[in-house]
XYZ file of C-alpha atoms in Angstrom:
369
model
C 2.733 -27.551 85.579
C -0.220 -26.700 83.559
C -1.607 -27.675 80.396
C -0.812 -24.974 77.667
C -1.038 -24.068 73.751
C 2.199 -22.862 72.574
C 0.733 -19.032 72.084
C -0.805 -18.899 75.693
C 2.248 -20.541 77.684
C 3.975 -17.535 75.612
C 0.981 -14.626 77.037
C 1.083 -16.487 80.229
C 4.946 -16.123 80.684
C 4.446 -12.311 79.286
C 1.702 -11.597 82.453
C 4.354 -13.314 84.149
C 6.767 -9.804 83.670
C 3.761 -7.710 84.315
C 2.877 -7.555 80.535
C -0.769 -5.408 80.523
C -0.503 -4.251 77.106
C -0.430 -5.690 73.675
C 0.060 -3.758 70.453
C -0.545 -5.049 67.154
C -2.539 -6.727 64.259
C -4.077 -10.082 63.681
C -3.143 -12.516 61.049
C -3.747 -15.988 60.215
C -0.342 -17.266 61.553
C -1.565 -15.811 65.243
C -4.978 -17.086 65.280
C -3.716 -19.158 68.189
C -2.434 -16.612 69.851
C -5.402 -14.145 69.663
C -7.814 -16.733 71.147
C -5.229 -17.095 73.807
C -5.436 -12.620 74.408
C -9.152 -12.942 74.100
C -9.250 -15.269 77.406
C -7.021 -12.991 78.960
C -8.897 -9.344 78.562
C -8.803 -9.064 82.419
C -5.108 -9.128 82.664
C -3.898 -8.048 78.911
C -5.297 -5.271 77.064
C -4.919 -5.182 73.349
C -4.724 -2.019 71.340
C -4.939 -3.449 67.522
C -3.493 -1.213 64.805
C -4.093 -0.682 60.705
C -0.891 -1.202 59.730
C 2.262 -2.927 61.384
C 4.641 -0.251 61.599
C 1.691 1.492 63.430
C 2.120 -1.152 66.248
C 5.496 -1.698 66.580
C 5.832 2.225 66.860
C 2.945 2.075 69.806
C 5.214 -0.438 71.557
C 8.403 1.847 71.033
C 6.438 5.184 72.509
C 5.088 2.733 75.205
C 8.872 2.034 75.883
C 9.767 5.447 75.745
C 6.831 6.943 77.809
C 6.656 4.488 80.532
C 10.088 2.896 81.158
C 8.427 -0.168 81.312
C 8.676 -3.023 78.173
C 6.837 -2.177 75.424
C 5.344 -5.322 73.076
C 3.818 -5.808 69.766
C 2.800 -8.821 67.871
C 2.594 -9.283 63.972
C 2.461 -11.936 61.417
C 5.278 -13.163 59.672
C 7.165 -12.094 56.704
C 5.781 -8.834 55.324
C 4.457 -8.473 58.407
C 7.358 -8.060 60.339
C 9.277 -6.679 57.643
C 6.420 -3.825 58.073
C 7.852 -3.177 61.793
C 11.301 -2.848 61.062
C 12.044 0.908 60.600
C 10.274 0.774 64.114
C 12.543 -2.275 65.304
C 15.802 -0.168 64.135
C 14.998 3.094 65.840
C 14.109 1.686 68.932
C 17.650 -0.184 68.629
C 19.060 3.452 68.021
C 17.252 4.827 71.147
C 18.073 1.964 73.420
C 14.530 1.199 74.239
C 13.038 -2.000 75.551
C 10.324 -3.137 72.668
C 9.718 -6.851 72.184
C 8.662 -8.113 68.568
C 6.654 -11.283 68.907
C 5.980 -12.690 65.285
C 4.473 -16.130 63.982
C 6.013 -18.064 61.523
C 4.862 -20.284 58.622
C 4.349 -23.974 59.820
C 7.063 -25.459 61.315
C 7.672 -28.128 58.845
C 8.338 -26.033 56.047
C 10.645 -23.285 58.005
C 13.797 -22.847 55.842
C 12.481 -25.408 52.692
C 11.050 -22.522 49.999
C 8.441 -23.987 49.636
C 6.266 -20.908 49.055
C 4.172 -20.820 52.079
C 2.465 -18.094 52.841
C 4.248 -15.431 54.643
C 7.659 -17.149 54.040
C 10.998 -15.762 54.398
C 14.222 -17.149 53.246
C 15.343 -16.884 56.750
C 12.884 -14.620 58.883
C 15.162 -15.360 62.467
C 18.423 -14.130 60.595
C 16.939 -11.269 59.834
C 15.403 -10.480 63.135
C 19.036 -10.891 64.916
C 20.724 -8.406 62.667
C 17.807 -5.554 64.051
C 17.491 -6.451 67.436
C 19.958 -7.019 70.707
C 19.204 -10.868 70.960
C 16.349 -13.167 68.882
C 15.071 -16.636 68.793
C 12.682 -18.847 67.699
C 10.107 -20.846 70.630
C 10.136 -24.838 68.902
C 8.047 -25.932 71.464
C 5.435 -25.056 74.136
C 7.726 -26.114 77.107
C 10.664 -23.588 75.902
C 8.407 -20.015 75.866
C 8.555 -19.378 79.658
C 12.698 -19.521 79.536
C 12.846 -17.805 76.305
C 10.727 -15.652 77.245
C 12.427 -14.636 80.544
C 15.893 -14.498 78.970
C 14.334 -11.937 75.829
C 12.970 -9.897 79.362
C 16.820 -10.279 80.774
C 18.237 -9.053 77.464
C 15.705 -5.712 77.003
C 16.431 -4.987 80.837
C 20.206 -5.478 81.942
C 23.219 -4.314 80.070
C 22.024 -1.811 77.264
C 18.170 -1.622 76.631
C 17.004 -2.709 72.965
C 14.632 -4.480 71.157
C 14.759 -8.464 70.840
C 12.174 -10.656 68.790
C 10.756 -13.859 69.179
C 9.032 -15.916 66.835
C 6.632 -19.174 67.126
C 5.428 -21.063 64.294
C 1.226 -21.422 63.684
C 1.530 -25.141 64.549
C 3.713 -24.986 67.501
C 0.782 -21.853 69.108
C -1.217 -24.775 68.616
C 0.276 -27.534 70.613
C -0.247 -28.351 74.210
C 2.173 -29.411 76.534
C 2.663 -29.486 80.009
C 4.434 -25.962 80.535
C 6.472 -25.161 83.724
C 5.817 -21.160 84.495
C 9.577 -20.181 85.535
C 9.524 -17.158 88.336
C 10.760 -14.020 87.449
C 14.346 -13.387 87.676
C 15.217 -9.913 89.341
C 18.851 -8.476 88.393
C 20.725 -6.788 90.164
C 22.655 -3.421 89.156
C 26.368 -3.743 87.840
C 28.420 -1.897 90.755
C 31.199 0.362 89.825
C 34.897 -0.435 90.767
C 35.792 1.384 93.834
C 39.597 2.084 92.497
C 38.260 3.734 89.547
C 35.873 6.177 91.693
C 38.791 7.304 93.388
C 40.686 8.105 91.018
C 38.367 9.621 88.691
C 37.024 11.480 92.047
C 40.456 13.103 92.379
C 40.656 13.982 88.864
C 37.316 15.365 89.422
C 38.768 17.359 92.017
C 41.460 18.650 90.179
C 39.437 20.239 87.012
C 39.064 24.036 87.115
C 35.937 23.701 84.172
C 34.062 20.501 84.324
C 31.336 19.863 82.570
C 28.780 16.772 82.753
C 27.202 15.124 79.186
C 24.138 12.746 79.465
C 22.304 10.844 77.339
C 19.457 8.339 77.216
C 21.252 5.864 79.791
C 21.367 8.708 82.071
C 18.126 9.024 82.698
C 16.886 7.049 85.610
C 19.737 8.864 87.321
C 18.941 12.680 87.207
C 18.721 13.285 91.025
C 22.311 12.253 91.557
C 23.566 13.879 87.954
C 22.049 17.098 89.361
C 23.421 16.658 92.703
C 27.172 16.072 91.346
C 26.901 19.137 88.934
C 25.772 21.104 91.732
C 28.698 19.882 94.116
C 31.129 20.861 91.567
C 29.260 23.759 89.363
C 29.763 22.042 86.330
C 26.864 22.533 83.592
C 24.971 19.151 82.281
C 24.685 19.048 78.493
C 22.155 16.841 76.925
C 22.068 15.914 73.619
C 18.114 14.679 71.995
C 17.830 11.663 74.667
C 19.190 13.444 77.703
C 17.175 16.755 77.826
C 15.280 17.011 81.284
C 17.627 15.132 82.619
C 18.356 18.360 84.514
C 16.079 21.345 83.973
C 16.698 23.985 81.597
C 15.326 26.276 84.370
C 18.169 25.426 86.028
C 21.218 27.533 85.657
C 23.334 24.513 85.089
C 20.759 22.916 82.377
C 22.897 23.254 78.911
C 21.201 22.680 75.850
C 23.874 21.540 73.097
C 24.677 24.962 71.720
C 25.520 25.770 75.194
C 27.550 23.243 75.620
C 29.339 23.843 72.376
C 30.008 27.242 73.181
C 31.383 26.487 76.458
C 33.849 23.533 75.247
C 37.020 25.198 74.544
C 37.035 25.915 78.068
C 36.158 22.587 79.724
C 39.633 20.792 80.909
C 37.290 17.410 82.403
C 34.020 16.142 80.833
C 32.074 13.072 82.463
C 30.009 11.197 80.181
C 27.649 9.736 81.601
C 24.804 6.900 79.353
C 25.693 9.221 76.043
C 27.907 8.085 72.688
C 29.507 11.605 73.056
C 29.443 12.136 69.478
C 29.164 15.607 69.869
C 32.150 16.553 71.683
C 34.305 13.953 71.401
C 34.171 13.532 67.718
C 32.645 17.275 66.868
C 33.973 20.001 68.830
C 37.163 19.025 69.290
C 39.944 17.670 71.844
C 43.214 18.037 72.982
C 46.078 16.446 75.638
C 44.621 18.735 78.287
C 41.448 17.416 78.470
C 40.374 14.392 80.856
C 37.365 12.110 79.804
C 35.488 10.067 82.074
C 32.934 7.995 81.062
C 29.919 6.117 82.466
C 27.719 3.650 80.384
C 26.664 0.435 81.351
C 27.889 -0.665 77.639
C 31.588 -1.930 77.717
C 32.120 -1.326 73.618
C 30.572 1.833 74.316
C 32.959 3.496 76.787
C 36.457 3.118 74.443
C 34.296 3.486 71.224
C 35.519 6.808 70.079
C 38.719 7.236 72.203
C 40.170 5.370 75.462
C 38.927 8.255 77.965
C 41.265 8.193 81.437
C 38.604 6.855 83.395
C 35.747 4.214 81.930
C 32.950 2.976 84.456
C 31.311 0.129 83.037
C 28.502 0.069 85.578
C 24.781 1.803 86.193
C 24.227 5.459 85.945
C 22.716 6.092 89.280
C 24.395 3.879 91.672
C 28.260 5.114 89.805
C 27.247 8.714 89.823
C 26.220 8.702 93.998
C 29.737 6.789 94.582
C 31.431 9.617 92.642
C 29.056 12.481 95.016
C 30.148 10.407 98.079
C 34.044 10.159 96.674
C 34.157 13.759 95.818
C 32.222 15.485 98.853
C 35.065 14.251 101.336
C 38.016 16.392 100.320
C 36.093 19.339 98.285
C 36.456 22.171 99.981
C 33.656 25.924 99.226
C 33.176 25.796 95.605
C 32.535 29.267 94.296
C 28.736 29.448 92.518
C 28.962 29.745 89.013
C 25.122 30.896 88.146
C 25.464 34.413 87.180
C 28.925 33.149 84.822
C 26.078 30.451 83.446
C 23.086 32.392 83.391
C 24.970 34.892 81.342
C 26.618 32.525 79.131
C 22.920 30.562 78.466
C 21.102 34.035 77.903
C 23.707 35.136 74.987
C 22.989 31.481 73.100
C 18.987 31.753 73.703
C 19.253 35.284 72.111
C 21.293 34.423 69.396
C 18.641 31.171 68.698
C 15.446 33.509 69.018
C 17.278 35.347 65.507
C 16.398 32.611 63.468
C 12.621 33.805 62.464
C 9.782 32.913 62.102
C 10.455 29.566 63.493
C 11.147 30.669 66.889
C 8.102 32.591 67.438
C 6.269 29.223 66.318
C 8.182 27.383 69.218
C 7.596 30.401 72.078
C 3.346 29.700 71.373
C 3.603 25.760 71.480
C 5.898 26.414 74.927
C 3.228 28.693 76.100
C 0.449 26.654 75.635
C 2.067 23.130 76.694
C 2.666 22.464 80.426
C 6.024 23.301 81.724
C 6.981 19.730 81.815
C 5.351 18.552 78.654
């Protein structure tokens, strides 16, 4: 137990998930809260903003840069109305960003009275942006609400959540409980489903692999798997690097494309599949298996033959491990690829003087920036 204002037992439960920077922009709803930060400059650093979209987009590049949570704190009503555009495409990109927001005094939440800041109903609006919201009503509830917004950003799908504390409440003290940090364990895949998909796997003449954002944390295996069965790895935006475009089997989306009417088994792997699924076209012949940690996610466009509701990393080394006991030598496709990915990059350098524009930045950037 330990004594605690409402706005530190909130910054103490954020240090608490290793929390070391703060975006955002003072107010007089968070004065509470800002004395609290200004007593922790050892442990929190604060990068303060001119306008609120300007933090809430630091904490969504933070997201996207580090893979770590990335937090921003604003006042109420126009305030966080200000972060939204931020809120929504960090919803879009399935990043981790956590809005914390004050709110008018707690007394007068919901009356219309006027109050400055007020919104007819700030936490309804906050749920429809984010993954999960909810408002702290007293000191002792931060550290739980707090660790369950943490639980929300990191298991299942990654997106932004929001919590919001009225002025009054940062003000109170209570005795506050720190809760210890919950750690979460992956979502396994099922072990029938491997199999199967393994031997459908096994059966394709022209796989191909599609990844996405969720992908990600998973590129050693994805590259592993397409290497074990020579099937190229299309990436659409969030899933470039996943596997090199140096690499003979790295497909940017045109690639992909012009490859597609010959694929007969695509794994989709932490990716809507908009693309191909919905774009370019399918028929009876071809078999879908998906991977995505999201269960609406995996039947959203069509019921694919295999669905893997489970983490990217851990499902795609069971499928390696499934597949490498029966394949047999598995001719190398590069010079087939290497051919196929030359004729697309000469057909994109024809669109002038764009290109040319592109070929200086590359030069001048490092090779993996």
């Amino acid at each position: 137990m330990a004594k605690l204002s409402g706005a530190n037992a909130i910054l103490q439960s954020l240090i608490a998930h290793q929390v070391d920077t703060i975006f955002g922009l003072p107010g007089g709803q968070l004065d509470h809260f800002f004395d609290a930060l200004y007593h922790t400059q050892n442990k929190v650093r604060f990068i303060g903003t001119r306008h609120e979209q300007g933090a809430a987009y630091m904490a969504f590049g933070y997201a996207r840069s580090t893979g770590k949570v990335g937090t921003y704190v604003v006042v109420p009503g126009p305030g966080v109305l200000n972060t939204t555009a931020a809120l929504c495409t960090a919803y879009a990109c399935n990043s981790p960003v956590l809005c914390l927001t004050g709110q008018i005094p707690s007394h007068a939440i919901g009356k219309g009275a006027g109050e400055l800041h007020e919104l007819p109903d700030q936490l309804a609006t906050l749920k429809s942006l984010t993954k999960w919201a909810a408002r702290i009503e007293h000191p002792t509830h931060a550290p739980n609400l707090v660790a369950e917004a943490f639980k929300q950003m990191t298991t299942g799908r990654p997106r932004p959540v929001a919590l919001e504390m009225a002025m009054d409440v940062m003000a109170d003290q209570a005795d506050v409980s720190l809760s210890s940090v919950e750690s979460f364990k992956p979502v396994e895949p099922d072990s029938d489903i491997i199999a199967d998909a393994a031997k459908e796997i096994l059966a394709a003449s022209r796989p191909m692999i599609y990844v996405g954002s969720g992908a990600i944390d998973a590129a050693d295996e994805i590259q592993e798997l397409a290497e074990l069965i020579q099937a190229p790895v299309v990436s659409f935006r969030a899933g470039r690097g996943i596997v090199s475009d140096d690499h003979y089997l790295g497909f940017t989306l045109p690639m992909g494309h012009s490859y597609w009417p010959q694929v007969d088994m695509v794994i989709g792997i932490g990716s809507r599949m908009m693309e191909p699924l919905s774009h370019w076209g399918t028929d009876k012949n071809l078999k879908v298996v998906r991977i995505d940690i999201d269960p609406v996610e995996v039947n959203r466009i069509n019921k694919p033959e295999y669905a893997l509701v489970s983490d990217a990393r851990i499902t795609v080394r069971s499928l390696i491990d499934a597949v490498r006991k029966k394949i047999g030598n598995v001719r190398s496709r590069e010079d087939e690829f290497r051919s196929l990915k030359a004729k697309i990059e000469s057909s994109i350098r024809q669109v002038q003087p764009q290109v040319s524009y592109l070929e200086v930045i590359r030069q001048e950037l490092p090779r993996d920036g």
